[in-house]
Coordinates of C-alpha atoms in Angstrom, one line a residue:
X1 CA 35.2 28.5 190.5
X2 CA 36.7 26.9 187.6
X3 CA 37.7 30.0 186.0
X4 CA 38.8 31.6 189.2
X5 CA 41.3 28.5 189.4
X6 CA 42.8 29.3 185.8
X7 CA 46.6 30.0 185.7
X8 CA 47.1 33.8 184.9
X9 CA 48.0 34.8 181.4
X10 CA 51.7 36.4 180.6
X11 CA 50.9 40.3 179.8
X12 CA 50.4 40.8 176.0
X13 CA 53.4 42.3 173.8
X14 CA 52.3 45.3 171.7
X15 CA 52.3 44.1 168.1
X16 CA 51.5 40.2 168.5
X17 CA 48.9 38.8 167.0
X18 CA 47.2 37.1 169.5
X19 CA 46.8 40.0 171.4
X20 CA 45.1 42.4 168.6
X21 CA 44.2 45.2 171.3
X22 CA 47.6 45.9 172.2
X23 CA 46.6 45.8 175.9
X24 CA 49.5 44.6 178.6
X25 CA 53.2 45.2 178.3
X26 CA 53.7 47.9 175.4
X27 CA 56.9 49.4 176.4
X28 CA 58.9 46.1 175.9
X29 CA 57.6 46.2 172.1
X30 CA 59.3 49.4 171.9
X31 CA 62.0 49.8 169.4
X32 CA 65.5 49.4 171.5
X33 CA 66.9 53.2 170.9
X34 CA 63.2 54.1 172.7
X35 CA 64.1 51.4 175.8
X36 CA 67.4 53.0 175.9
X37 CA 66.2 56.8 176.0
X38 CA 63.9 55.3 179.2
X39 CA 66.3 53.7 180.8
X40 CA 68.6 56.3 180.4
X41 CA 66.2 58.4 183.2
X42 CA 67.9 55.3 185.9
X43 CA 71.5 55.3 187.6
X44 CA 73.2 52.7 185.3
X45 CA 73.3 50.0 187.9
X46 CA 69.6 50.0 188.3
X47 CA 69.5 49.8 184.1
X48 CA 71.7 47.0 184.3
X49 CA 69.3 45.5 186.7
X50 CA 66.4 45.7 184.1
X51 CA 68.4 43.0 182.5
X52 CA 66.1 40.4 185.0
X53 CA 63.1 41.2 183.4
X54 CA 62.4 39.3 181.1
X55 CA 64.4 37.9 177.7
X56 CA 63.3 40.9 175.6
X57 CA 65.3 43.6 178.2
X58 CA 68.2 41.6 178.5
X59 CA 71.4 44.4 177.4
X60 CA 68.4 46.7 176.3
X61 CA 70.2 49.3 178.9
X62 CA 73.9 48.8 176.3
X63 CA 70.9 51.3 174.3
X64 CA 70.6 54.2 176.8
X65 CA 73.0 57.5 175.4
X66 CA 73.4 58.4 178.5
X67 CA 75.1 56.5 181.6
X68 CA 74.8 57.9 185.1
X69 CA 77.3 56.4 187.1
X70 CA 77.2 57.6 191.0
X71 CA 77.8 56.4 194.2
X72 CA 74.9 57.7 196.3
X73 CA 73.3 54.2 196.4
X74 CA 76.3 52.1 196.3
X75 CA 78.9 53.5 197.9
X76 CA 80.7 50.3 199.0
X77 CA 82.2 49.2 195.7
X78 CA 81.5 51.6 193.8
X79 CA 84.7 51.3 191.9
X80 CA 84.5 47.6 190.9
X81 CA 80.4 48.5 190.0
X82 CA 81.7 51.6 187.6
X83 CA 84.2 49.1 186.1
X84 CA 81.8 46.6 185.6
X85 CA 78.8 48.6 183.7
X86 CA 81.7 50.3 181.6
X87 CA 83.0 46.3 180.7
X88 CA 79.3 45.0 180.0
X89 CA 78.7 47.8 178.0
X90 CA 80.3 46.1 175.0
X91 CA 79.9 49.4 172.3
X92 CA 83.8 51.4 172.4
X93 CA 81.8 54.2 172.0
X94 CA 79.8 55.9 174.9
X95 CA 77.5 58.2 173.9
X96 CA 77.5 60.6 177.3
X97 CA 78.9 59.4 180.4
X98 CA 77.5 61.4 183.9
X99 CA 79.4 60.1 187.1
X100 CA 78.5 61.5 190.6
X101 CA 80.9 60.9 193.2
X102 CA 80.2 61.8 196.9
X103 CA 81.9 60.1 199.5
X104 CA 85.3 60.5 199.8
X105 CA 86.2 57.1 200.3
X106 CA 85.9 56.8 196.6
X107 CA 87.9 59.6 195.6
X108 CA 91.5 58.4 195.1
X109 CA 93.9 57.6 192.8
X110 CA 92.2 54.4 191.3
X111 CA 89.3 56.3 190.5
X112 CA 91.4 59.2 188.7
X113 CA 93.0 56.5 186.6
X114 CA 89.1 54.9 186.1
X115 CA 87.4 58.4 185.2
X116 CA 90.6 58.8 182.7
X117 CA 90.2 55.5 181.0
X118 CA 86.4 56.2 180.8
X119 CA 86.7 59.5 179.0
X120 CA 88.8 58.6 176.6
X121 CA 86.0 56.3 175.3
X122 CA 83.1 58.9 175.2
X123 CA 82.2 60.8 171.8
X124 CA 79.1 63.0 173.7
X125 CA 79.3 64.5 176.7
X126 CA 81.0 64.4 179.9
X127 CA 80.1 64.8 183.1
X128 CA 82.0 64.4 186.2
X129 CA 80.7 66.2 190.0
X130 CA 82.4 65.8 193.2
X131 CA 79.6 66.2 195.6
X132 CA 80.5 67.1 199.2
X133 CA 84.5 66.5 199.1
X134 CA 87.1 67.2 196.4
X135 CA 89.0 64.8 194.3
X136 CA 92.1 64.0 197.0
X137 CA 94.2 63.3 193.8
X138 CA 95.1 65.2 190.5
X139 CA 93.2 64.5 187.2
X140 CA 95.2 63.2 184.6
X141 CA 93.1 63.8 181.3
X142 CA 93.2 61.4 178.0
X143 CA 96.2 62.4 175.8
X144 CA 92.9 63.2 173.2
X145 CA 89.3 63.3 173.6
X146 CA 86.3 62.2 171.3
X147 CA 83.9 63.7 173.1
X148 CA 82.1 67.1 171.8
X149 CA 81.4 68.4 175.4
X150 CA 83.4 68.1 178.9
X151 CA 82.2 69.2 182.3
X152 CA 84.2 68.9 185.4
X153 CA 83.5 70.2 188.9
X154 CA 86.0 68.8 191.0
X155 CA 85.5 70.5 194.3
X156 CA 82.9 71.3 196.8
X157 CA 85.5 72.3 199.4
X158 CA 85.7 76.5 199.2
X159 CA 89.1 76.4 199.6
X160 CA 91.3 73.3 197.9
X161 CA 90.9 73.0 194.5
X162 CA 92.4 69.4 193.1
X163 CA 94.6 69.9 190.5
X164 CA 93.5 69.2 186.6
X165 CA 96.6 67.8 184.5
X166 CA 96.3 68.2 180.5
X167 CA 98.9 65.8 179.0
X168 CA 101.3 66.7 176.5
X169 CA 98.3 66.0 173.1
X170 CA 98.7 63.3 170.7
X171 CA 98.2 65.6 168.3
X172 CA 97.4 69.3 166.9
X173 CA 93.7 67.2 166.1
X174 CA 93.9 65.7 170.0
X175 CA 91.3 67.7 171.4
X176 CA 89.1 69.2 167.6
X177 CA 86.1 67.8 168.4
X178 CA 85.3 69.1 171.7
X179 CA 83.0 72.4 171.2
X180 CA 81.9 72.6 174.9
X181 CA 84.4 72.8 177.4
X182 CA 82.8 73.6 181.5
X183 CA 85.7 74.0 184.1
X184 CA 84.8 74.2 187.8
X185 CA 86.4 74.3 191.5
X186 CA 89.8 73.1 189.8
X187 CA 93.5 74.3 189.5
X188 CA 95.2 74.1 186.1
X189 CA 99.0 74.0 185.9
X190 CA 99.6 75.9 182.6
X191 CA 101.7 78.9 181.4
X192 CA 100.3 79.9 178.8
X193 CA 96.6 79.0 179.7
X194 CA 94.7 81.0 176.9
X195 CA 97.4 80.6 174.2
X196 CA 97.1 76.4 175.2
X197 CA 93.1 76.8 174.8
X198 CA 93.4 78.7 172.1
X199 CA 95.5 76.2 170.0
X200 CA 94.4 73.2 170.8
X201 CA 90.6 73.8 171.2
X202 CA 89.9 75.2 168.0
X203 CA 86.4 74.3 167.6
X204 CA 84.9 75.7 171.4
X205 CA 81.9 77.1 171.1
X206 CA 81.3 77.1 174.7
X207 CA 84.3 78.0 177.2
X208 CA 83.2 78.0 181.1
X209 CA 86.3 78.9 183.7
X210 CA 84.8 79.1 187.2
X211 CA 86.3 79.6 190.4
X212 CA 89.8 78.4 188.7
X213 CA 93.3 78.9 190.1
X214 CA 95.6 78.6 187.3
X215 CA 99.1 77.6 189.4
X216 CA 103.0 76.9 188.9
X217 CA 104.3 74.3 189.2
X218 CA 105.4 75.7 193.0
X219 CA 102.1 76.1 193.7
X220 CA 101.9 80.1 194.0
X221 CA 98.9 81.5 191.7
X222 CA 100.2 82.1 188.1
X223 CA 100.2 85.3 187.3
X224 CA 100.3 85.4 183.1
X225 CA 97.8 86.9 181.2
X226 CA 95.0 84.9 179.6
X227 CA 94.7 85.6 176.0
X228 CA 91.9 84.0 174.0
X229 CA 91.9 83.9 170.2
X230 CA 88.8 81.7 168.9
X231 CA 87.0 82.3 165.8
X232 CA 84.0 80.0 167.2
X233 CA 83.5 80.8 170.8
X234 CA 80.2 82.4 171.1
X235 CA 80.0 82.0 174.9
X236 CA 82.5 82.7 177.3
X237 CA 82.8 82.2 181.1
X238 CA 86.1 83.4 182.9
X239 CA 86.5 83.0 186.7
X240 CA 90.3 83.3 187.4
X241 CA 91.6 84.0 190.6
X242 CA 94.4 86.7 190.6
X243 CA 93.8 87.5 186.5
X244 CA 95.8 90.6 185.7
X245 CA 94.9 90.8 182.3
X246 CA 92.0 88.9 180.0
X247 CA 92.2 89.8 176.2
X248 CA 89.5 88.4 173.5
X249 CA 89.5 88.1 170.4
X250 CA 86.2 86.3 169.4
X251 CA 84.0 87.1 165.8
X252 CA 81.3 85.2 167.1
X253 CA 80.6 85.7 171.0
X254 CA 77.5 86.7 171.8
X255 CA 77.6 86.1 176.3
X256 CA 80.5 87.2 177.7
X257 CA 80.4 86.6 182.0
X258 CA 83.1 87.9 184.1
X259 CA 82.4 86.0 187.7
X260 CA 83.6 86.8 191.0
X261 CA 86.7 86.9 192.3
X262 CA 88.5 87.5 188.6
X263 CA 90.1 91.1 190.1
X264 CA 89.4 91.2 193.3
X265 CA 92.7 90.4 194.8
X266 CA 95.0 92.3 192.5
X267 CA 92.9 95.6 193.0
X268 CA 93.5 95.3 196.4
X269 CA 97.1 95.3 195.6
X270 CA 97.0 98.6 193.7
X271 CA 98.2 96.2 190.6
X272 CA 97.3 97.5 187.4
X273 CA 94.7 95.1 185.9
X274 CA 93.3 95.5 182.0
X275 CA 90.5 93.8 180.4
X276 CA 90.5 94.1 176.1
X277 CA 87.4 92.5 174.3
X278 CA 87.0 92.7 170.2
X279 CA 83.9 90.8 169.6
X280 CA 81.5 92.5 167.3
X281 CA 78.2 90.1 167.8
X282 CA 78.6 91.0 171.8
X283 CA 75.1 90.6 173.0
X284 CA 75.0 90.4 176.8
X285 CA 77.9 90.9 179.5
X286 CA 77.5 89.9 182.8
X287 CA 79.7 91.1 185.0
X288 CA 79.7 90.2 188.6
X289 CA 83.6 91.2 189.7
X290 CA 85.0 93.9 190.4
X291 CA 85.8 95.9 187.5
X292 CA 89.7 96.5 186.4
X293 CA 91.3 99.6 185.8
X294 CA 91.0 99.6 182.1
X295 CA 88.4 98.2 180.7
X296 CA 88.8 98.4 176.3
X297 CA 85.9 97.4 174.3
X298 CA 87.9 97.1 170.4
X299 CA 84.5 97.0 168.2
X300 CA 81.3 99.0 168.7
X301 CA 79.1 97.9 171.9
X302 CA 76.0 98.9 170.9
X303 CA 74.8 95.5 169.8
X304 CA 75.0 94.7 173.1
X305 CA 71.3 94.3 174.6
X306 CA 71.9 92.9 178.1
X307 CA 73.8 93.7 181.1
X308 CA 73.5 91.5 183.9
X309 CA 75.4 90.4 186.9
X310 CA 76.2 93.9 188.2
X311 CA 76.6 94.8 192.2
X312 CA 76.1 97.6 193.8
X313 CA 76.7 98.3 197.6
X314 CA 74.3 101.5 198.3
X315 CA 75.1 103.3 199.8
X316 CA 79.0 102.3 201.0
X317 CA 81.2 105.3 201.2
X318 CA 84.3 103.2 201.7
X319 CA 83.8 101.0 197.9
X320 CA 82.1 104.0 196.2
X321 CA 86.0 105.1 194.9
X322 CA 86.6 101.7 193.3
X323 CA 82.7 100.3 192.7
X324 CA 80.1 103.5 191.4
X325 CA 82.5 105.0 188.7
X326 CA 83.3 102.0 187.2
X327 CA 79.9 100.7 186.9
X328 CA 78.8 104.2 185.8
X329 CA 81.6 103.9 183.4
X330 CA 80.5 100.5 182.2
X331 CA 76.9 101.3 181.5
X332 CA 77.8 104.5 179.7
X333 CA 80.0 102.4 177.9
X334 CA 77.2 100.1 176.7
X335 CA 74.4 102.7 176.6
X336 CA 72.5 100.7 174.2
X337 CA 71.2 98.0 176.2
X338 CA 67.6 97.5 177.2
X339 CA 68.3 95.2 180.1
X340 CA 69.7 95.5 183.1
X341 CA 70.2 93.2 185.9
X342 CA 71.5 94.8 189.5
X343 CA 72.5 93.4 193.0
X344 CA 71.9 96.0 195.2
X345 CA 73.6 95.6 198.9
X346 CA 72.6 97.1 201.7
X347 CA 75.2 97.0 204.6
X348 CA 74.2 96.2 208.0
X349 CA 73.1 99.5 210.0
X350 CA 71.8 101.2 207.2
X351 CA 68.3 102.9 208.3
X352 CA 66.0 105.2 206.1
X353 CA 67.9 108.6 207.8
X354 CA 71.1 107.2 206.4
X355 CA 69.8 106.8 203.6
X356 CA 67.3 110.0 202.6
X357 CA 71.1 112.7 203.7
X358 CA 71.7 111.8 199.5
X359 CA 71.1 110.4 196.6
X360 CA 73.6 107.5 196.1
X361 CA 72.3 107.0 192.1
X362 CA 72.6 110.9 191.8
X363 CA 75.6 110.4 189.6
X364 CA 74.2 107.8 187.4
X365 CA 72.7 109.1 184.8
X366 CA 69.2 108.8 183.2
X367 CA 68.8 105.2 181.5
X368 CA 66.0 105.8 178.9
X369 CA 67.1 102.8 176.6
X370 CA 66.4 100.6 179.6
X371 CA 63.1 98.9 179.2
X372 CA 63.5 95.7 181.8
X373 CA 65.5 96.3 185.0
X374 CA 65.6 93.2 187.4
X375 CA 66.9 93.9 191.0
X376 CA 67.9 91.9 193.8
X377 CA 67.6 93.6 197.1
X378 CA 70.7 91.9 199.2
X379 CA 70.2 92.2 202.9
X380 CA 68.9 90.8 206.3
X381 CA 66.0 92.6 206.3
X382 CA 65.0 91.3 210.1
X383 CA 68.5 93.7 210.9
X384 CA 67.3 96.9 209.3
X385 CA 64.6 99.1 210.0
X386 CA 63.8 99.9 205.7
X387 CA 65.7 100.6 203.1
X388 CA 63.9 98.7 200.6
X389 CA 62.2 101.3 199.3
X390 CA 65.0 104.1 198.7
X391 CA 67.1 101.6 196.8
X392 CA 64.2 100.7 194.6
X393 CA 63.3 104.4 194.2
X394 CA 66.3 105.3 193.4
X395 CA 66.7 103.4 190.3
X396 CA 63.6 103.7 189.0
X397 CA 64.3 107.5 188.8
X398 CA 66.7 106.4 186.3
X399 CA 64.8 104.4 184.1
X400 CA 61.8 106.2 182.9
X401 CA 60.8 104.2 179.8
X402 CA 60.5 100.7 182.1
X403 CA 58.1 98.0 180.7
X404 CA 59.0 95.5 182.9
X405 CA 60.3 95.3 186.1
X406 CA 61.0 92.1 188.5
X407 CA 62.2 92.7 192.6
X408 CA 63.7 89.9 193.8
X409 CA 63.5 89.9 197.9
X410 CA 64.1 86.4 198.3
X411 CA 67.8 87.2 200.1
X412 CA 66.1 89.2 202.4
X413 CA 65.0 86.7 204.5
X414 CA 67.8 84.2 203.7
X415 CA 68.3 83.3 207.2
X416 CA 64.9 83.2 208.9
X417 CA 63.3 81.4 206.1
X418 CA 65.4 78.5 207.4
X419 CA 63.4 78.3 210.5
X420 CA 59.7 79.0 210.6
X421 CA 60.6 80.5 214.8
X422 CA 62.4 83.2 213.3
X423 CA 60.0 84.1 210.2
X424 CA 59.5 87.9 210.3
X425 CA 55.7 87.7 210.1
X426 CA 53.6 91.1 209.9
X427 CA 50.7 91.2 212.1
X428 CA 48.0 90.6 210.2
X429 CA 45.9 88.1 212.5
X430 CA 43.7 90.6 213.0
X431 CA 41.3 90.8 209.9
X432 CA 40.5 94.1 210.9
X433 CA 43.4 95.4 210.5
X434 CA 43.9 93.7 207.4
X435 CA 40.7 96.1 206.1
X436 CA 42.2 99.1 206.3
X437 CA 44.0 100.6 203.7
X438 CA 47.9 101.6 203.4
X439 CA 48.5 104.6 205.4
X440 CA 52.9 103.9 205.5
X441 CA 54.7 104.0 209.1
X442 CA 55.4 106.5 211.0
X443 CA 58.8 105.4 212.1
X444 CA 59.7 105.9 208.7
X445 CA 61.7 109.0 208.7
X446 CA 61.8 109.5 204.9
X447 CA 59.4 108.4 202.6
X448 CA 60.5 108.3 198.0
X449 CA 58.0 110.8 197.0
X450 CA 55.9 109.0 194.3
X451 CA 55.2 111.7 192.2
X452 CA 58.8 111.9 190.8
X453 CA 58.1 108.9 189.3
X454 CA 56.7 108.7 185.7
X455 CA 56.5 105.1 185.2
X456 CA 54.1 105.8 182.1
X457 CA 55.3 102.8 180.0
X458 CA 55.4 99.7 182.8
X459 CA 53.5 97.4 181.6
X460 CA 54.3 94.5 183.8
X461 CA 55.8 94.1 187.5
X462 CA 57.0 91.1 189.1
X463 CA 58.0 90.8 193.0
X464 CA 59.5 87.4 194.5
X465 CA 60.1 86.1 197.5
X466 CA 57.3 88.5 199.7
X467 CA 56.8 88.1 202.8
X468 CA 54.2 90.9 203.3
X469 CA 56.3 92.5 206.1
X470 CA 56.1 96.3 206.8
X471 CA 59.2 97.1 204.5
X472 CA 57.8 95.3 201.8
X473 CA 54.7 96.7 201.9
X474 CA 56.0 100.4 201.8
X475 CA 57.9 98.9 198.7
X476 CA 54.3 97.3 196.8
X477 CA 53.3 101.7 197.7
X478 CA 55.8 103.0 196.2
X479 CA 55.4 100.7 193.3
X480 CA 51.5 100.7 192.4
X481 CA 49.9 102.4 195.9
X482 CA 48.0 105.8 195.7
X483 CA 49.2 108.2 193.6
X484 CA 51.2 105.9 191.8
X485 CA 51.6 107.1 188.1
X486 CA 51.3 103.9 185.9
X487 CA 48.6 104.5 183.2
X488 CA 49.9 101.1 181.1
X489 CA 49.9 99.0 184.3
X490 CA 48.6 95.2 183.2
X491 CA 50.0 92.4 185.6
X492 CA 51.2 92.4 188.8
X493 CA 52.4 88.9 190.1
X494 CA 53.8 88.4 193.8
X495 CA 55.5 84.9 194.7
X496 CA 56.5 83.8 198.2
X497 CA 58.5 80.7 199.5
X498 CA 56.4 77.5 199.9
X499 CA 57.1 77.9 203.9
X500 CA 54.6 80.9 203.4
X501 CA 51.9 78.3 201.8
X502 CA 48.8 78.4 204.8
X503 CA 49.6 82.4 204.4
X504 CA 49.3 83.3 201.0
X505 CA 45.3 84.2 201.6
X506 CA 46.3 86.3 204.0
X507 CA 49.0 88.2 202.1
X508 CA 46.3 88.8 198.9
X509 CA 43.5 89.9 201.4
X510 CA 46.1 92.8 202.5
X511 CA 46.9 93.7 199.2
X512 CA 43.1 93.9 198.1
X513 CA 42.0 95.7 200.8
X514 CA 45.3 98.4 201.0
X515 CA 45.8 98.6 196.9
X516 CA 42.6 98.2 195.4
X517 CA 43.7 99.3 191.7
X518 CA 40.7 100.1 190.1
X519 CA 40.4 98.7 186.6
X520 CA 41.9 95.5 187.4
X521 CA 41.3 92.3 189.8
X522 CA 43.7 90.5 192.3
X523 CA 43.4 86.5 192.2
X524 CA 45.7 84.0 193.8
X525 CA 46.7 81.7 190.7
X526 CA 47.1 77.4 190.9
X527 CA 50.7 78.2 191.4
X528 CA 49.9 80.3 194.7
X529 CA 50.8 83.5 193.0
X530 CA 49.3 86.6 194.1
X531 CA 48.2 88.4 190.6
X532 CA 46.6 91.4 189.5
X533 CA 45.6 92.0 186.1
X534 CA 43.8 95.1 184.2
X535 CA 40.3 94.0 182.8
X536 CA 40.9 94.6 179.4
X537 CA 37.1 93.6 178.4
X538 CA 36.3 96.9 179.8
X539 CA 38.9 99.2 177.7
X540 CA 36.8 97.8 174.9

């Protein structure tokens, strides 16, 4: 009883004497850069707050390099709370600075004038998100920055952009340091927007331009051509609204992306759009606009390895004019790349009859360089009978020296997997049913003949986001069914949503019962992956 009564011991301190087992409170012997790197993981408030704990974390959080600043658990105050952390801080130097806003009751101009004082003091990174809203005022940045790397996404509205002011520099040095420079949801107010980038942000490694309007000072989109000259950039982002003309001129860049929206308006204007690139170390191009009417590559493409990004509406009659020769153009262009990543979009009231009167990909030509295609099947598959399987056929025909090959379905089922009433389940309740091998639909009115598919070198094939429909299951036949030619076949992996969970069992019993694949095993991994893989102990 006398022991029980005993007052209870402080916890040990790794490294004191008394305590030779190091048992107890170890993290507070830390060193303080290792206190700061934890606390670094917590909203800066609650890092301030560790302060209470005991004498040995009082200002350990002045340690962490980076500060997250955000409003999501304080959003009364949260003006006077960002001020404070930034005053208690004591260092003039903050290493990275994250801030999160998200009500818009803390978006006006007295937090503009905070985030601009609070930049100017950062020699990492910068990070600033409007969540939700947009910033109701304009952005005036620092007159120079010590920071090495600047993101801003000022919007989440679609259609107002807040308007990002660069001040007149302090110098041609004002802005040297920054190599990583990430604009988004914005509208810049600059004339000569590439010429301004090009000069003063002389060391960018890194330039992201996405969903930007680049406006005068009237507010109509600015019209002037962006022309980049940077000896460093090696990756390089550009989503301009309205861009007539982008010219590069970049030793280094290895990722070019061209995002949406870039040329979409002024081809529908009939304006002549041009697009000149001279960068020699070019390794991937992702292009997900619409293409302009000259497209000039200065040095020799053939480094480039990737393409990525690409759409393709199959099969629209009204975009072929503008969308197939282009992109038929574009890979020719860069016909030594062994990757290539396609949206394919299937318009609403497509059916298989439709589909099978031609050959949409006729006019592309044979791809044998291509060794990894990735497709993303874009459609509501609940509104169309199948054309999952026509699509896919079709550009397989293309690419006859595959060794990998990834079908992404997940958009197919974009709006029902949203609510579990409208999941477009197959019947399989019936385990019967479930036994008896593929045998295809009858509905189907055309069906991609297998056998002009010589798949002999895929070695791998990855499907996400099944559901185990009927359309998707003609898709797995044509892929690896019955008469399937794919002598180097050694993984198959199918992933679903985590809606389809309780269902998974189901899905793998179908698939071992309607493709059997002898040589090989299907499993359902930890991760709830559906898997087949070759036994390889018996090719020895």
């Amino acid at each position: 009883m006398a022991e029980r009564s005993q007052p209870i011991k402080r916890c040990a301190v790794a490294g004191n004497p008394r305590f030779p087992g190091g048992g107890g409170d170890r993290i507070s012997g830390l060193a303080n850069d290792l206190l700061g790197h934890i606390l670094s993981f917590l909203p800066a408030v609650e890092a301030v707050r560790s302060s209470a704990l005991s004498r040995r974390w009082r200002r350990a959080w002045t340690h962490t390099p980076d500060l997250k600043i955000s409003d999501e658990l304080h959003q009364d105050g949260f003006l006077d709370l960002a001020r404070a952390v930034l005053a208690q801080y004591g260092a003039p130097d903050i290493p990275s600075l994250n801030v999160t806003i998200s009500c818009r009751f803390n978006l006006g101009p007295a937090t503009a004038a905070w985030l601009r004082d609070a930049m100017a003091g950062v020699v990492g990174s910068i990070c600033v998100n409007i969540d939700r809203y947009s910033l109701d005022q304009q952005l005036v940045l620092p007159r120079s920055l010590q920071a090495k790397a600047m993101t801003l996404n000022l919007s989440a509205n679609f259609h107002y952009k807040p308007l990002l002011i660069f001040p007149e520099p302090a110098g041609a040095a004002a802005f040297e340091r920054l190599a990583e420079l990430s604009l988004s949801n914005v509208s810049l107010q600059i004339d000569g927007l590439g010429e301004f980038l090009s000069s003063f942000f002389p060391q960018l490694r890194k330039l992201h331009l996405r969903n930007v309007y680049n406006v005068t000072r009237k507010g109509a989109l600015n019209e002037r051509p962006l022309v980049l000259h940077m000896d460093m950039l090696d990756d390089l982002e550009v989503g301009i609204y309205q861009l007539m003309l982008l010219q590069v001129v970049a030793a280094r860049l290895q990722l070019l992306t061209v995002s949406c929206h870039s040329f979409e308006s002024m081809a529908a204007l009939t304006t002549d759009t041009m697009v000149t690139i001279s960068a020699p170390r070019l390794e991937v191009i992702s292009w997900s606009s619409r293409f302009p009417k000259q497209l000039n590559f200065l040095t020799d493409v053939r480094c480039v390895r990737r393409l990525a990004g690409l759409l393709v509406y199959w099969p629209d009659i009204s975009r072929i004019e503008y969308s197939l020769p282009d992109l038929v153009h574009f890979i020719q262009t860069c016909s030594g790349a062994d990757q290539l990543d396609v949206s394919v979009d299937i318009p609403h009231g497509r059916n298989p009859s439709m589909l099978a009167k031609e050959d949409f990909m006729e006019c592309i030509p044979c791809l044998p360089n291509i060794r990894t295609l990735s497709l993303t099947i874009l459609t509501i598959l609940r509104q169309l009978q199948s054309p999952i399987g026509p699509s896919v056929f079709s550009f397989l025909r293309r690419c006859p020296n595959l060794t990998l090959l990834h079908i992404d379905l997940s958009t197919l089922h974009q709006l029902t997997r949203q609510d579990r009433y409208n999941h477009v389940f197959p019947d399989d309740d019936d385990e019967t049913g479930a036994a008896k091998p593929y045998q295809g639909r009858e509905l189907d009115p055309w069906k991609p003949p297998k056998d002009k598919l010589q798949l002999v070198s895929l070695r791998k094939i990855r499907i996400s986001g099944f559901f185990g429909t009927d359309p998707e299951m003609e898709l797995a036949d044509l892929l690896f069914g019955v008469g399937a030619a794919l002598p180097a076949l050694e993984r198959i992996s199918i992933s679903s949503f985590a809606q389809l969970s309780g269902r998974v069992d189901r899905i793998a019993l179908k698939m071992k019962a309607w493709f059997p694949l002898a040589g090989g095993r299907w499993k359902i991994s930890p991760l709830e992956e559906i898997i087949w893989t070759k036994d390889m102990d018996g090719l020895l």
